[in-house]
Every structure is written in structure tokens, then in C-alpha cells.
mmCIF file of C-alpha atoms in Angstrom:
data_model
loop_
_atom_site.group_PDB
_atom_site.id
_atom_site.type_symbol
_atom_site.label_atom_id
_atom_site.label_comp_id
_atom_site.label_asym_id
_atom_site.label_seq_id
_atom_site.Cartn_x
_atom_site.Cartn_y
_atom_site.Cartn_z
ATOM 1 C CA MET G 1 305.312 23.005 155.490
ATOM 2 C CA PHE G 2 302.961 21.378 152.938
ATOM 3 C CA GLY G 3 303.740 23.854 150.153
ATOM 4 C CA VAL G 4 300.059 24.996 150.042
ATOM 5 C CA PRO G 5 299.317 28.720 149.572
ATOM 6 C CA LEU G 6 297.619 30.233 152.502
ATOM 7 C CA GLU G 7 294.763 31.410 150.281
ATOM 8 C CA GLU G 8 293.921 27.756 149.501
ATOM 9 C CA LEU G 9 293.703 27.097 153.358
ATOM 10 C CA GLY G 10 290.916 29.652 153.688
ATOM 11 C CA PHE G 11 292.941 32.697 154.860
ATOM 12 C CA VAL G 12 291.569 36.135 154.350
ATOM 13 C CA PRO G 13 293.193 39.562 155.027
ATOM 14 C CA LEU G 14 293.068 40.516 158.771
ATOM 15 C CA ARG G 15 290.051 42.639 159.579
ATOM 16 C CA ALA G 16 289.683 45.307 162.213
ATOM 17 C CA LYS G 17 288.545 43.759 165.508
ATOM 18 C CA PRO G 18 285.626 45.098 167.685
ATOM 19 C CA GLU G 19 286.884 46.704 170.918
ATOM 20 C CA SER G 20 285.386 43.753 172.860
ATOM 21 C CA ALA G 21 287.772 41.213 171.294
ATOM 22 C CA VAL G 22 291.113 40.360 172.957
ATOM 23 C CA THR G 23 293.626 43.081 172.056
ATOM 24 C CA PRO G 24 296.909 42.037 170.810
ATOM 25 C CA VAL G 25 299.945 43.118 172.798
ATOM 26 C CA HIS G 26 300.639 46.592 171.554
ATOM 27 C CA ASP G 27 303.612 47.271 173.859
ATOM 28 C CA LEU G 28 305.668 44.661 171.899
ATOM 29 C CA LYS G 29 306.785 46.566 168.643
ATOM 30 C CA GLU G 30 307.614 43.243 167.054
ATOM 31 C CA GLU G 31 304.188 41.829 167.627
ATOM 32 C CA PRO G 32 302.770 42.311 164.038
ATOM 33 C CA VAL G 33 305.871 40.550 162.607
ATOM 34 C CA ARG G 34 305.597 37.782 165.243
ATOM 35 C CA ARG G 35 301.929 37.387 164.413
ATOM 36 C CA ARG G 36 302.554 37.085 160.696
ATOM 37 C CA THR G 37 305.406 34.740 161.307
ATOM 38 C CA PHE G 38 303.414 32.513 163.610
ATOM 39 C CA LEU G 39 300.243 32.515 161.413
ATOM 40 C CA GLY G 40 302.531 31.543 158.476
ATOM 41 C CA GLY G 41 304.162 28.778 160.447
ATOM 42 C CA VAL G 42 302.949 26.662 163.360
ATOM 43 C CA LEU G 43 299.401 27.976 163.574
ATOM 44 C CA ALA G 44 298.709 28.187 159.902
ATOM 45 C CA GLY G 45 296.895 24.837 159.658
ATOM 46 C CA ALA G 46 294.695 25.389 162.632
ATOM 47 C CA ALA G 47 293.769 29.013 161.970
ATOM 48 C CA PRO G 48 290.966 28.323 159.536
ATOM 49 C CA LEU G 49 289.212 26.342 162.409
ATOM 50 C CA LEU G 50 289.421 29.313 164.817
ATOM 51 C CA ASP G 51 286.757 32.070 164.818
ATOM 52 C CA PRO G 52 288.251 35.586 164.816
ATOM 53 C CA PRO G 53 287.993 36.265 168.592
ATOM 54 C CA ALA G 54 289.652 32.854 169.270
ATOM 55 C CA LEU G 55 292.286 33.524 166.712
ATOM 56 C CA ASP G 56 293.095 36.930 168.239
ATOM 57 C CA HIS G 57 293.252 35.292 171.676
ATOM 58 C CA VAL G 58 295.611 32.610 170.607
ATOM 59 C CA THR G 59 298.033 34.922 168.849
ATOM 60 C CA ALA G 60 297.917 37.414 171.779
ATOM 61 C CA ALA G 61 298.793 34.531 173.956
ATOM 62 C CA ILE G 62 301.705 33.492 171.747
ATOM 63 C CA ALA G 63 303.081 36.982 172.144
ATOM 64 C CA ASN G 64 302.583 37.103 175.883
ATOM 65 C CA ALA G 65 301.485 33.768 177.429
ATOM 66 C CA ARG G 66 301.939 35.041 180.972
ATOM 67 C CA ARG G 67 299.246 37.654 180.281
ATOM 68 C CA TYR G 68 296.872 35.975 177.887
ATOM 69 C CA ALA G 69 297.029 32.301 178.650
ATOM 70 C CA ASP G 70 293.842 31.619 180.597
ATOM 71 C CA ARG G 71 290.967 29.158 180.746
ATOM 72 C CA HIS G 72 289.245 30.788 177.715
ATOM 73 C CA LEU G 73 292.373 30.015 175.754
ATOM 74 C CA VAL G 74 292.220 26.306 176.741
ATOM 75 C CA THR G 75 288.575 26.268 175.751
ATOM 76 C CA HIS G 76 289.341 27.744 172.368
ATOM 77 C CA LEU G 77 292.048 25.116 171.676
ATOM 78 C CA SER G 78 289.730 22.258 172.886
ATOM 79 C CA ALA G 79 287.000 23.427 170.580
ATOM 80 C CA THR G 80 289.409 23.616 167.677
ATOM 81 C CA LEU G 81 290.681 20.071 168.399
ATOM 82 C CA ASP G 82 287.103 18.782 168.469
ATOM 83 C CA GLU G 83 286.302 20.525 165.164
ATOM 84 C CA ALA G 84 289.418 18.903 163.695
ATOM 85 C CA GLY G 85 288.146 15.508 164.819
ATOM 86 C CA ARG G 86 284.828 16.180 163.101
ATOM 87 C CA ALA G 87 286.568 17.229 159.887
ATOM 88 C CA ASP G 88 288.595 14.112 159.878
ATOM 89 C CA GLY G 89 285.405 12.016 159.749
ATOM 90 C CA ARG G 90 284.337 13.976 156.699
ATOM 91 C CA ALA G 91 287.539 14.737 154.768
ATOM 92 C CA GLY G 92 290.090 12.192 155.882
ATOM 93 C CA PRO G 93 293.458 12.394 157.630
ATOM 94 C CA ARG G 94 295.426 14.152 154.918
ATOM 95 C CA GLN G 95 293.133 17.188 154.868
ATOM 96 C CA VAL G 96 293.183 17.516 158.649
ATOM 97 C CA LEU G 97 296.825 16.894 159.473
ATOM 98 C CA PRO G 98 297.823 20.696 159.037
ATOM 99 C CA ALA G 99 295.232 21.660 161.711
ATOM 100 C CA ALA G 100 296.231 18.905 164.076
ATOM 101 C CA LEU G 101 300.000 19.891 163.757
ATOM 102 C CA GLY G 102 299.040 23.487 164.317
ATOM 103 C CA ILE G 103 297.328 22.684 167.514
ATOM 104 C CA VAL G 104 300.133 20.632 168.861
ATOM 105 C CA GLY G 105 302.720 23.228 167.887
ATOM 106 C CA CYS G 106 300.573 26.050 169.421
ATOM 107 C CA ILE G 107 300.268 24.201 172.751
ATOM 108 C CA GLY G 108 304.054 23.516 172.720
ATOM 109 C CA GLU G 109 304.790 27.261 172.271
ATOM 110 C CA LEU G 110 302.095 28.349 174.920
ATOM 111 C CA ALA G 111 303.230 25.857 177.565
ATOM 112 C CA ARG G 112 306.580 27.311 177.944
ATOM 113 C CA ASP G 113 305.346 30.501 179.605
ATOM 114 C CA ALA G 114 301.874 29.779 180.686
ATOM 115 C CA PRO G 115 300.988 30.032 184.405
ATOM 116 C CA GLY G 116 301.062 26.706 186.314
ATOM 117 C CA VAL G 117 297.534 25.663 186.354
ATOM 118 C CA ILE G 118 296.797 26.791 182.744
ATOM 119 C CA ARG G 119 300.022 25.074 181.690
ATOM 120 C CA ARG G 120 298.713 21.873 183.093
ATOM 121 C CA ASP G 121 295.343 22.274 181.375
ATOM 122 C CA LEU G 122 297.177 23.133 178.106
ATOM 123 C CA LEU G 123 299.266 19.981 178.362
ATOM 124 C CA ALA G 124 296.134 17.806 179.107
ATOM 125 C CA VAL G 125 294.596 19.168 175.813
ATOM 126 C CA GLY G 126 297.999 18.807 174.060
ATOM 127 C CA ALA G 127 298.046 15.081 174.951
ATOM 128 C CA ARG G 128 294.796 14.638 173.267
ATOM 129 C CA ALA G 129 295.982 16.672 170.277
ATOM 130 C CA ALA G 130 299.326 14.705 170.039
ATOM 131 C CA GLU G 131 297.433 11.343 170.148
ATOM 132 C CA PHE G 132 295.029 12.514 167.496
ATOM 133 C CA THR G 133 297.955 13.627 165.259
ATOM 134 C CA ALA G 134 299.540 10.197 165.692
ATOM 135 C CA TRP G 135 296.269 8.708 164.647
ATOM 136 C CA LEU G 136 296.034 10.894 161.556
ATOM 137 C CA TYR G 137 299.578 10.126 160.519
ATOM 138 C CA ARG G 138 298.984 6.424 160.872
ATOM 139 C CA ASP G 139 295.757 6.532 158.786
ATOM 140 C CA ALA G 140 297.523 8.622 156.243
ATOM 141 C CA GLY G 141 300.226 5.951 155.814
ATOM 142 C CA ALA G 142 303.218 7.731 157.467
ATOM 143 C CA ALA G 143 306.236 5.930 158.459
ATOM 144 C CA PRO G 144 305.870 4.204 161.842
ATOM 145 C CA HIS G 145 308.474 6.377 163.507
ATOM 146 C CA THR G 146 306.327 9.424 162.722
ATOM 147 C CA THR G 147 303.330 7.948 164.467
ATOM 148 C CA ALA G 148 305.601 6.944 167.388
ATOM 149 C CA PHE G 149 306.885 10.369 167.764
ATOM 150 C CA PHE G 150 303.472 11.930 168.450
ATOM 151 C CA HIS G 151 302.443 8.943 170.624
ATOM 152 C CA ASP G 152 305.573 9.741 172.773
ATOM 153 C CA ARG G 153 304.688 13.377 172.898
ATOM 154 C CA ALA G 154 301.203 12.444 173.974
ATOM 155 C CA VAL G 155 302.587 10.147 176.791
ATOM 156 C CA GLU G 156 304.962 12.954 177.893
ATOM 157 C CA TRP G 157 302.193 15.555 178.084
ATOM 158 C CA ALA G 158 299.629 13.214 179.723
ATOM 159 C CA THR G 159 302.305 12.426 182.439
ATOM 160 C CA LEU G 160 303.131 16.077 182.949
ATOM 161 C CA SER G 161 299.539 16.985 183.320
ATOM 162 C CA GLY G 162 298.882 14.183 185.768
ATOM 163 C CA ASP G 163 296.424 12.408 183.400
ATOM 164 C CA GLY G 164 297.059 8.711 184.096
ATOM 165 C CA PRO G 165 294.116 7.388 182.067
ATOM 166 C CA MET G 166 295.227 9.252 178.986
ATOM 167 C CA HIS G 167 298.721 7.769 179.526
ATOM 168 C CA ALA G 168 297.090 4.340 179.443
ATOM 169 C CA TYR G 169 295.005 5.195 176.424
ATOM 170 C CA VAL G 170 298.037 6.253 174.419
ATOM 171 C CA LEU G 171 299.481 2.776 175.283
ATOM 172 C CA LEU G 172 296.210 1.328 173.797
ATOM 173 C CA ARG G 173 296.721 3.432 170.690
ATOM 174 C CA LYS G 174 300.414 2.286 170.435
ATOM 175 C CA ALA G 175 299.199 -1.340 170.597
ATOM 176 C CA GLN G 176 296.693 -0.704 167.768
ATOM 177 C CA ALA G 177 299.450 0.953 165.696
ATOM 178 C CA THR G 178 301.735 -2.050 166.087
ATOM 179 C CA ASP G 179 302.213 -4.280 163.067
ATOM 180 C CA ARG G 180 300.558 -7.637 163.051
ATOM 181 C CA ASP G 181 304.052 -9.304 162.820
ATOM 182 C CA ASP G 182 305.004 -7.884 166.272
ATOM 183 C CA ALA G 183 302.093 -9.325 168.249
ATOM 184 C CA VAL G 184 304.019 -9.806 171.421
ATOM 185 C CA ARG G 185 304.672 -6.149 171.578
ATOM 186 C CA MET G 186 301.099 -5.424 170.728
ATOM 187 C CA ARG G 187 299.928 -7.657 173.664
ATOM 188 C CA ASP G 188 302.416 -6.117 176.123
ATOM 189 C CA LEU G 189 301.182 -2.539 175.345
ATOM 190 C CA ALA G 190 297.482 -3.550 175.670
ATOM 191 C CA HIS G 191 298.080 -5.399 178.783
ATOM 192 C CA ALA G 192 299.978 -2.525 180.237
ATOM 193 C CA ALA G 193 297.154 -0.131 179.397
ATOM 194 C CA VAL G 194 294.754 -2.300 181.466
ATOM 195 C CA HIS G 195 296.989 -3.227 184.414
ATOM 196 C CA GLY G 196 299.264 -0.115 184.843
ATOM 197 C CA PRO G 197 299.091 2.267 187.896
ATOM 198 C CA TRP G 198 295.914 3.968 186.739
ATOM 199 C CA THR G 199 292.212 3.217 186.272
ATOM 200 C CA LEU G 200 290.943 3.399 182.760
ATOM 201 C CA PRO G 201 287.293 4.198 182.306
ATOM 202 C CA PRO G 202 285.161 1.131 181.480
ATOM 203 C CA ARG G 203 284.791 1.898 177.786
ATOM 204 C CA ALA G 204 288.594 2.376 177.235
ATOM 205 C CA ARG G 205 289.250 -0.711 179.375
ATOM 206 C CA ALA G 206 286.951 -2.776 177.222
ATOM 207 C CA GLU G 207 288.701 -1.615 174.050
ATOM 208 C CA ALA G 208 292.174 -2.345 175.530
ATOM 209 C CA LEU G 209 291.058 -5.844 176.627
ATOM 210 C CA GLN G 210 289.806 -6.378 173.119
ATOM 211 C CA GLN G 211 293.130 -5.379 171.683
ATOM 212 C CA GLU G 212 294.872 -7.704 173.961
ATOM 213 C CA ALA G 213 292.671 -10.557 172.903
ATOM 214 C CA ARG G 214 293.557 -9.826 169.285
ATOM 215 C CA ALA G 215 297.265 -9.917 170.067
ATOM 216 C CA MET G 216 296.740 -13.214 171.946
ATOM 217 C CA ALA G 217 295.065 -14.575 168.833
ATOM 218 C CA LEU G 218 298.079 -13.500 166.727
ATOM 219 C CA THR G 219 300.486 -15.116 169.061
ATOM 220 C CA GLY G 220 298.778 -18.524 168.844
ATOM 221 C CA VAL G 221 297.084 -18.582 172.214
ATOM 222 C CA THR G 222 294.163 -20.959 172.408
ATOM 223 C CA HIS G 223 290.779 -19.766 171.215
ATOM 224 C CA ASP G 224 289.332 -20.407 174.845
ATOM 225 C CA GLU G 225 291.919 -17.912 176.298
ATOM 226 C CA VAL G 226 291.045 -15.375 173.633
ATOM 227 C CA ALA G 227 287.351 -15.785 174.369
ATOM 228 C CA ARG G 228 287.781 -15.320 178.063
ATOM 229 C CA THR G 229 289.653 -12.079 177.439
ATOM 230 C CA LEU G 230 286.853 -10.933 175.242
ATOM 231 C CA ASP G 231 284.368 -11.754 177.978
ATOM 232 C CA ARG G 232 286.266 -9.517 180.197
ATOM 233 C CA ALA G 233 285.992 -6.780 177.655
ATOM 234 C CA HIS G 234 282.199 -7.227 177.607
ATOM 235 C CA ASP G 235 282.078 -7.113 181.365
ATOM 236 C CA ALA G 236 283.989 -3.852 181.350
ATOM 237 C CA LEU G 237 281.672 -2.357 178.799
ATOM 238 C CA ALA G 238 278.659 -3.457 180.893
ATOM 239 C CA GLU G 239 279.952 -1.187 183.673
ATOM 240 C CA ALA G 240 279.995 1.935 181.586
ATOM 241 C CA ALA G 241 277.315 4.626 182.052
ATOM 242 C CA THR G 242 275.583 6.122 179.047
ATOM 243 C CA PRO G 243 277.700 8.865 177.628
ATOM 244 C CA ALA G 244 276.358 12.415 178.487
ATOM 245 C CA GLN G 245 277.380 13.945 175.234
ATOM 246 C CA PRO G 246 278.533 12.879 171.745
ATOM 247 C CA ALA G 247 282.040 11.553 171.540
ATOM 248 C CA THR G 248 284.720 14.183 170.890
ATOM 249 C CA CYS G 249 288.507 14.307 170.907
ATOM 250 C CA THR G 250 288.463 16.007 174.275
ATOM 251 C CA GLY G 251 285.526 14.250 175.751
ATOM 252 C CA PRO G 252 285.622 11.168 177.915
ATOM 253 C CA LEU G 253 288.068 8.549 176.761
ATOM 254 C CA CYS G 254 286.400 6.111 174.281
ATOM 255 C CA ALA G 255 282.983 7.687 174.838
ATOM 256 C CA GLY G 256 281.847 6.313 171.383
ATOM 257 C CA TYR G 257 282.885 2.718 172.222
ATOM 258 C CA ASN G 258 279.777 0.475 172.174
ATOM 259 C CA THR G 259 278.632 -3.120 171.848
ATOM 260 C CA ASP G 260 278.563 -2.895 168.012
ATOM 261 C CA ARG G 261 282.187 -1.725 167.852
ATOM 262 C CA LEU G 262 283.285 -4.398 170.461
ATOM 263 C CA MET G 263 281.497 -7.163 168.487
ATOM 264 C CA ALA G 264 283.044 -5.967 165.152
ATOM 265 C CA GLN G 265 286.494 -5.944 166.724
ATOM 266 C CA SER G 266 285.800 -9.250 168.366
ATOM 267 C CA ALA G 267 285.148 -10.572 164.894
ATOM 268 C CA ILE G 268 288.615 -9.422 163.835
ATOM 269 C CA CYS G 269 290.004 -11.447 166.827
ATOM 270 C CA HIS G 270 288.186 -14.567 165.554
ATOM 271 C CA ARG G 271 289.554 -13.936 162.067
ATOM 272 C CA GLU G 272 293.122 -13.732 163.490
ATOM 273 C CA ALA G 273 292.457 -16.972 165.439
ATOM 274 C CA GLY G 274 291.707 -18.787 162.279
ATOM 275 C CA GLN G 275 287.865 -18.612 162.470
ATOM 276 C CA PRO G 276 286.970 -16.489 159.398
ATOM 277 C CA GLU G 277 283.435 -18.001 159.151
ATOM 278 C CA ARG G 278 282.551 -16.793 162.726
ATOM 279 C CA ALA G 279 284.081 -13.398 161.812
ATOM 280 C CA VAL G 280 281.850 -13.180 158.831
ATOM 281 C CA VAL G 281 278.691 -13.906 160.837
ATOM 282 C CA LEU G 282 279.510 -11.265 163.544
ATOM 283 C CA LEU G 283 280.572 -8.517 160.952
ATOM 284 C CA ARG G 284 277.489 -8.960 158.849
ATOM 285 C CA ARG G 285 275.180 -8.874 161.772
ATOM 286 C CA HIS G 286 276.669 -5.702 163.338
ATOM 287 C CA LEU G 287 277.405 -3.874 160.187
ATOM 288 C CA SER G 288 273.681 -4.094 159.424
ATOM 289 C CA HIS G 289 273.154 -1.621 162.302
ATOM 290 C CA GLU G 290 273.517 2.183 161.768
ATOM 291 C CA ALA G 291 275.995 2.492 164.572
ATOM 292 C CA PHE G 292 279.193 3.269 162.392
ATOM 293 C CA ALA G 293 280.432 6.394 160.928
ATOM 294 C CA PRO G 294 281.725 6.116 157.360
ATOM 295 C CA ARG G 295 285.375 5.600 158.356
ATOM 296 C CA ASP G 296 284.558 2.782 160.829
ATOM 297 C CA ARG G 297 282.087 1.268 158.318
ATOM 298 C CA ALA G 298 284.833 1.261 155.692
ATOM 299 C CA PHE G 299 287.326 -0.308 158.063
ATOM 300 C CA PHE G 300 285.086 -3.111 159.274
ATOM 301 C CA THR G 301 283.718 -3.798 155.763
ATOM 302 C CA ALA G 302 287.236 -4.161 154.613
ATOM 303 C CA HIS G 303 287.799 -6.748 157.403
ATOM 304 C CA LEU G 304 284.588 -8.393 156.288
ATOM 305 C CA ALA G 305 286.123 -8.701 152.774
ATOM 306 C CA GLY G 306 289.267 -10.242 154.263
ATOM 307 C CA ALA G 307 287.242 -12.761 156.324
ATOM 308 C CA LEU G 308 285.158 -13.782 153.348
ATOM 309 C CA ALA G 309 288.386 -14.259 151.297
ATOM 310 C CA ALA G 310 289.753 -16.464 154.070
ATOM 311 C CA ALA G 311 286.554 -18.340 154.201
ATOM 312 C CA SER G 312 286.926 -19.123 150.390
ATOM 313 C CA GLU G 313 284.146 -16.875 149.151
ATOM 314 C CA PRO G 314 286.003 -14.754 146.627
ATOM 315 C CA ASP G 315 283.164 -13.195 144.898
ATOM 316 C CA GLU G 316 281.383 -12.100 148.201
ATOM 317 C CA ALA G 317 284.926 -10.860 149.402
ATOM 318 C CA ALA G 318 285.259 -8.794 146.264
ATOM 319 C CA ARG G 319 281.801 -7.265 146.582
ATOM 320 C CA ALA G 320 282.440 -6.331 150.202
ATOM 321 C CA GLY G 321 285.805 -4.894 149.231
ATOM 322 C CA LEU G 322 284.242 -2.695 146.554
ATOM 323 C CA ALA G 323 281.699 -1.467 149.104
ATOM 324 C CA ALA G 324 284.522 -0.568 151.472
ATOM 325 C CA LEU G 325 286.598 1.128 148.726
ATOM 326 C CA GLN G 326 283.575 3.336 147.857
ATOM 327 C CA LEU G 327 283.525 4.652 151.468
ATOM 328 C CA ALA G 328 287.368 4.960 151.834
ATOM 329 C CA ALA G 329 288.645 6.095 148.381
ATOM 330 C CA VAL G 330 287.763 9.784 148.461
ATOM 331 C CA PRO G 331 288.801 10.731 152.093
ATOM 332 C CA HIS G 332 291.605 8.138 151.792
ATOM 333 C CA PHE G 333 290.978 6.257 154.996
ATOM 334 C CA GLY G 334 294.325 4.460 155.086
ATOM 335 C CA GLN G 335 293.644 1.628 157.468
ATOM 336 C CA ALA G 336 290.628 0.518 155.407
ATOM 337 C CA LEU G 337 292.612 0.718 152.217
ATOM 338 C CA GLY G 338 295.438 -1.227 153.899
ATOM 339 C CA GLU G 339 293.031 -3.984 154.821
ATOM 340 C CA LEU G 340 291.723 -4.098 151.238
ATOM 341 C CA ARG G 341 295.202 -4.528 149.833
ATOM 342 C CA ARG G 342 295.704 -7.413 152.222
ATOM 343 C CA THR G 343 292.428 -8.912 151.067
ATOM 344 C CA VAL G 344 293.484 -8.640 147.382
ATOM 345 C CA ALA G 345 296.700 -10.478 148.308
ATOM 346 C CA VAL G 346 294.578 -13.337 149.872
ATOM 347 C CA LEU G 347 292.466 -13.423 146.769
ATOM 348 C CA GLY G 348 295.545 -13.959 144.468
ATOM 349 C CA PRO G 349 294.414 -17.560 143.550
ATOM 350 C CA HIS G 350 291.159 -16.117 142.338
ATOM 351 C CA ALA G 351 292.613 -13.214 140.292
ATOM 352 C CA ARG G 352 290.888 -14.241 137.084
ATOM 353 C CA ARG G 353 287.416 -13.848 138.537
ATOM 354 C CA SER G 354 285.729 -10.707 137.241
ATOM 355 C CA LEU G 355 284.777 -9.199 140.590
ATOM 356 C CA VAL G 356 288.273 -9.834 141.929
ATOM 357 C CA ARG G 357 289.793 -8.199 138.837
ATOM 358 C CA GLU G 358 287.516 -5.241 139.360
ATOM 359 C CA LEU G 359 288.535 -4.798 143.002
ATOM 360 C CA ARG G 360 292.254 -5.095 142.150
ATOM 361 C CA ARG G 361 291.982 -2.555 139.321
ATOM 362 C CA ALA G 362 290.045 -0.134 141.445
ATOM 363 C CA LEU G 363 292.725 -0.270 144.091
ATOM 364 C CA THR G 364 295.515 0.081 141.606
ATOM 365 C CA ASP G 365 293.917 3.102 139.955
ATOM 366 C CA LEU G 366 293.363 4.788 143.337
ATOM 367 C CA PRO G 367 295.306 8.147 143.407
ATOM 368 C CA GLY G 368 298.338 7.996 145.801
#
């Protein structure tokens, strides 16, 4: 699909398997052809993340889901999705999209014939994978309708698997993907995530309330109302238990959402509400902690640059922008880069200042 030779994706010739491995379905004469076709198609991107036994299990299940679709298969796909999430943090969305698409396509194939309980579990993992794919497309700068397609697939699979909180979480993600010039829709989606016929875990509820507060700020609601909604987000976060394990794509929803992230996002709300100086104070304070992964640090540092630009501190804005660009350029973290371009536009009146020129030139020279 991406025109990349399989060798460049890490494929090697198939090796003989130990007898303990899952045996492909020998009674289907067309199985070798089916295996090669599938590996060269929907599963190609995800295959490098699967160890040999898992790859054999998945391809055997593709050939005969009624026989080979079991809980071990669900575990293999969940682990592959988690590994794709970790790879995204290192390499960025463009490198990981083939794997995510492979997982979504694989689950779509398997769910057609898998037994009832396994089908439900597959669709639950599929909802996480589809949401993750939507996230990658958005960060890679894809057209909004592409992101929306995978969000809709995630909602469908979450509904079919009976996962109400996941359904709500995708609404939150849809709100986050909504353009700033459609703040009413952003607010409606975030509000529905909190108040729909489901119970979001406390951390996810806190993030949804924060997103609603941002949309309120964009629609011109008074700062007191925005602050009250942010207070509710803090109250929700205070209810959360300490995560039992590191955050993963398949773990508890928003397991990595913490006070530093909420405060950084609250700063964005204050910036949207016309209080850039307050946003600068909060972002500087919380970015001084070691709580953020490179992508998040790039994103929030880009917002710091924008807040500094709005607060009429062009040189400091450009310095922060260059720091964010250093983190975002190689993995091409699209949301951070988008905020930097917005900052450069705000810095237009200061275009002759040397640091501003340097930031503008670095963004212009960035490979597409």
C-alpha cells in the first residue's frame, strides 16, 4: 500500500517452525497462497512486530478462524498493538501507521468467523487499534475524513463489544481532533463523553472535562465557568487510583493521565481564554518536571511558544519554538509542528528578529 519493499520492513524468508508452534492448516491446499497474499497485504505492516509463534498463530487463524481464533490470539494482537504504541513514541506516526493498519485489518478479517466470546474480545482490541490508527493519521497530518473513518470504526467496535467507556473515550478523541474553528462541536463531543450512558474511569473523565473547558474558552464562555469546569477535572483526577502498570494502548483508559498533564492542558485553556501570561507560568512550571515523553514535551513546548508569542515575548517564543522543533522534527510529531506553524503566524509582526527568522527558516526547511 505504501510502495515499500517488504525487505525494508524487516521481512526475512520463512523458516521451518518447531513442532511446538501453531501448525498452519494443512488441509487447505490454498493455504500457502493465502498466507503469502495476506502477509503481502493487510498484515504486512504488523508482521515485523510479531514474533514467529505469534505470526504463525495469526496466519493460521486467518486461514481458519473457527479453529485457531482463541484467547492466545487476542493476547498476541494486544501485545502487538502495545508495541506499536511504544514504537510511535520513538519513531513517530508515519513509521508506525503500516503496523496499526495491519492490526485493524487483521482483526476485521478474524472477527468475521471467530467464535462469539473471542469475537467480542477481538473487537474490543480492535476498538483500541482503530482509535490508535485515527490518532496516528491525525498526527501525520492526514485529511480529517481519514481520521474520522477510524474513529467511527472504533465507536462501532466498542459498541459491538459492549465497551461503553471506550465508546466515550473515542468521543473525547473526536473532540480533540476537532478544529479550533468548530468549538461548539468540540464542546458537544467532550460533554457527551462525560455525560453519556456510561461511566468513564476518573482519569479519562478528567481529560474529557478539561477538553470541554477548552471548548468553552473557544466559544467565549466566561473565565469563571471555564475555571469551574477545570476544577471538576481536578476533582475527577483526585478520585483515580495509582495505575498498577505503565500506560499502554490496551491498558486502562488514560492510565498515563496525571496532574502535570492536566495542568499543561489547563494552561492551553487559559491561552484560549485570552490569558497567555497565565498559560506561560503554568507551562514553564510543569514542563520543568520530567513527567513528559518526547512527543508530549514537544507538543506542550510548542504551546508555550504560542503563549509567549501572544504575551508579546517574541524572542522567548522563538527559543521555545526551536526547542520544540528539535524534539518534533525527526519523528515528525504533527500536532507539535502544527502549533509551531501557528506560532510563527502570530510572530509575523516580529519576522525581522533573528530568532524568529531562525524558527521560520527551520520550519520551512523541514522535510515534508
